[in-house]
């Protein structure tokens, strides 16, 4: 996509020179040069096609950004869901695991004395 934009930008610079404000204005609005405009070099036709190309690229970029936002939301929801599932799993493990009291040092000594 960057190569496409670069090619179109080069076309526009040939027409406008280095006046970026004119290029930005042409891309940002729906202004086109009237087809009945007379010019020997076919500048109007080239300019209109370049502007149209850039607008299509802009729309494609916007669509791709929307897809990325949707994917980011899905990833975030999946992560939150996974985190919730892990919490539930740990809670289930805690409930299922039998609670066996652990012997402390004094308990172990008493147990060994009784056996002796």
Short mmCIF file of C-alpha atoms in Angstrom, two decimals:
data_model
loop_
_atom_site.label_atom_id
_atom_site.label_comp_id
_atom_site.label_asym_id
_atom_site.label_seq_id
_atom_site.Cartn_x
_atom_site.Cartn_y
_atom_site.Cartn_z
CA UNK A 1 0.00 0.00 0.00
CA UNK A 2 2.88 2.37 0.78
CA UNK A 3 4.26 1.86 -2.72
CA UNK A 4 0.89 2.75 -4.24
CA UNK A 5 0.69 5.92 -2.18
CA UNK A 6 4.25 6.86 -3.12
CA UNK A 7 3.52 6.43 -6.84
CA UNK A 8 0.37 8.54 -6.66
CA UNK A 9 2.15 11.16 -4.54
CA UNK A 10 4.88 11.35 -7.19
CA UNK A 11 2.25 11.90 -9.87
CA UNK A 12 0.67 14.69 -7.85
CA UNK A 13 4.02 16.36 -7.17
CA UNK A 14 4.66 16.45 -10.91
CA UNK A 15 1.40 18.34 -11.37
CA UNK A 16 1.53 20.61 -8.32
CA UNK A 17 5.24 20.91 -7.81
CA UNK A 18 6.03 20.86 -4.11
CA UNK A 19 2.89 22.63 -2.94
CA UNK A 20 1.65 20.06 -0.43
CA UNK A 21 -1.28 22.22 0.70
CA UNK A 22 -2.88 21.96 -2.73
CA UNK A 23 -2.39 18.21 -2.75
CA UNK A 24 -3.86 17.83 0.74
CA UNK A 25 -6.82 20.01 -0.20
CA UNK A 26 -7.43 17.96 -3.34
CA UNK A 27 -7.32 14.66 -1.42
CA UNK A 28 -9.38 15.85 1.54
CA UNK A 29 -12.26 17.26 -0.47
CA UNK A 30 -14.31 16.06 -3.38
CA UNK A 31 -12.93 18.78 -5.62
CA UNK A 32 -12.06 17.70 -9.13
CA UNK A 33 -11.02 19.63 -12.16
CA UNK A 34 -13.90 19.91 -14.63
CA UNK A 35 -13.50 17.50 -17.57
CA UNK A 36 -14.09 20.30 -20.08
CA UNK A 37 -11.01 22.15 -18.80
CA UNK A 38 -8.69 22.63 -21.76
CA UNK A 39 -5.05 21.83 -21.26
CA UNK A 40 -2.53 20.52 -23.71
CA UNK A 41 -0.65 18.23 -21.34
CA UNK A 42 -3.71 16.39 -20.04
CA UNK A 43 -2.87 17.60 -16.56
CA UNK A 44 -6.49 17.74 -15.43
CA UNK A 45 -7.10 14.13 -16.41
CA UNK A 46 -3.90 12.96 -14.68
CA UNK A 47 -4.70 14.98 -11.60
CA UNK A 48 -8.26 13.69 -11.35
CA UNK A 49 -7.11 10.08 -11.71
CA UNK A 50 -4.37 10.59 -9.10
CA UNK A 51 -6.82 12.19 -6.68
CA UNK A 52 -9.29 9.35 -7.24
CA UNK A 53 -6.53 6.79 -6.62
CA UNK A 54 -5.52 8.47 -3.37
CA UNK A 55 -9.13 8.62 -2.19
CA UNK A 56 -9.49 4.90 -2.88
CA UNK A 57 -6.29 4.23 -0.93
CA UNK A 58 -7.58 6.42 1.91
CA UNK A 59 -10.82 4.42 2.00
CA UNK A 60 -8.89 1.13 1.90
CA UNK A 61 -6.72 2.35 4.77
CA UNK A 62 -9.80 3.34 6.80
CA UNK A 63 -11.35 -0.09 6.20
CA UNK A 64 -8.12 -1.80 7.28
CA UNK A 65 -7.95 0.33 10.42
CA UNK A 66 -11.54 -0.64 11.27
CA UNK A 67 -10.62 -4.32 10.84
CA UNK A 68 -7.62 -3.79 13.14
CA UNK A 69 -9.82 -2.13 15.77
CA UNK A 70 -12.24 -5.06 15.60
CA UNK A 71 -9.39 -7.56 15.94
CA UNK A 72 -7.92 -5.63 18.88
CA UNK A 73 -11.29 -5.69 20.62
CA UNK A 74 -11.63 -9.42 19.99
CA UNK A 75 -8.14 -10.08 21.34
CA UNK A 76 -8.86 -8.01 24.44
CA UNK A 77 -12.17 -9.80 25.05
CA UNK A 78 -10.46 -13.17 24.58
CA UNK A 79 -7.73 -12.22 27.05
CA UNK A 80 -10.29 -11.06 29.61
CA UNK A 81 -12.30 -14.24 29.09
CA UNK A 82 -9.16 -16.36 29.50
CA UNK A 83 -8.26 -14.53 32.68
CA UNK A 84 -11.75 -15.14 34.05
CA UNK A 85 -11.54 -18.82 33.15
CA UNK A 86 -8.17 -19.14 34.90
CA UNK A 87 -9.61 -17.60 38.05
CA UNK A 88 -12.55 -20.02 37.93
CA UNK A 89 -10.21 -22.97 37.30
CA UNK A 90 -8.05 -22.04 40.29
CA UNK A 91 -11.16 -21.71 42.45
CA UNK A 92 -12.34 -25.16 41.32
CA UNK A 93 -8.92 -26.64 42.06
CA UNK A 94 -9.02 -25.11 45.51
CA UNK A 95 -12.46 -26.61 46.15
CA UNK A 96 -11.55 -30.04 44.78
CA UNK A 97 -8.17 -30.42 46.46
CA UNK A 98 -8.61 -32.25 49.78
CA UNK A 99 -7.60 -30.26 52.79
CA UNK A 100 -5.05 -32.27 54.67
CA UNK A 101 -3.58 -30.54 57.67
CA UNK A 102 0.15 -30.31 57.47
CA UNK A 103 2.22 -31.50 60.36
CA UNK A 104 4.36 -28.98 62.08
CA UNK A 105 7.65 -29.85 63.80
CA UNK A 106 5.99 -30.38 67.19
CA UNK A 107 3.32 -32.65 65.65
CA UNK A 108 5.98 -34.76 63.98
CA UNK A 109 7.89 -35.10 67.27
CA UNK A 110 4.76 -36.23 69.12
CA UNK A 111 3.93 -38.71 66.41
CA UNK A 112 7.43 -40.23 66.46
CA UNK A 113 7.39 -40.46 70.31
CA UNK A 114 4.10 -42.31 70.29
CA UNK A 115 5.40 -44.87 67.87
CA UNK A 116 8.52 -45.51 69.94
#
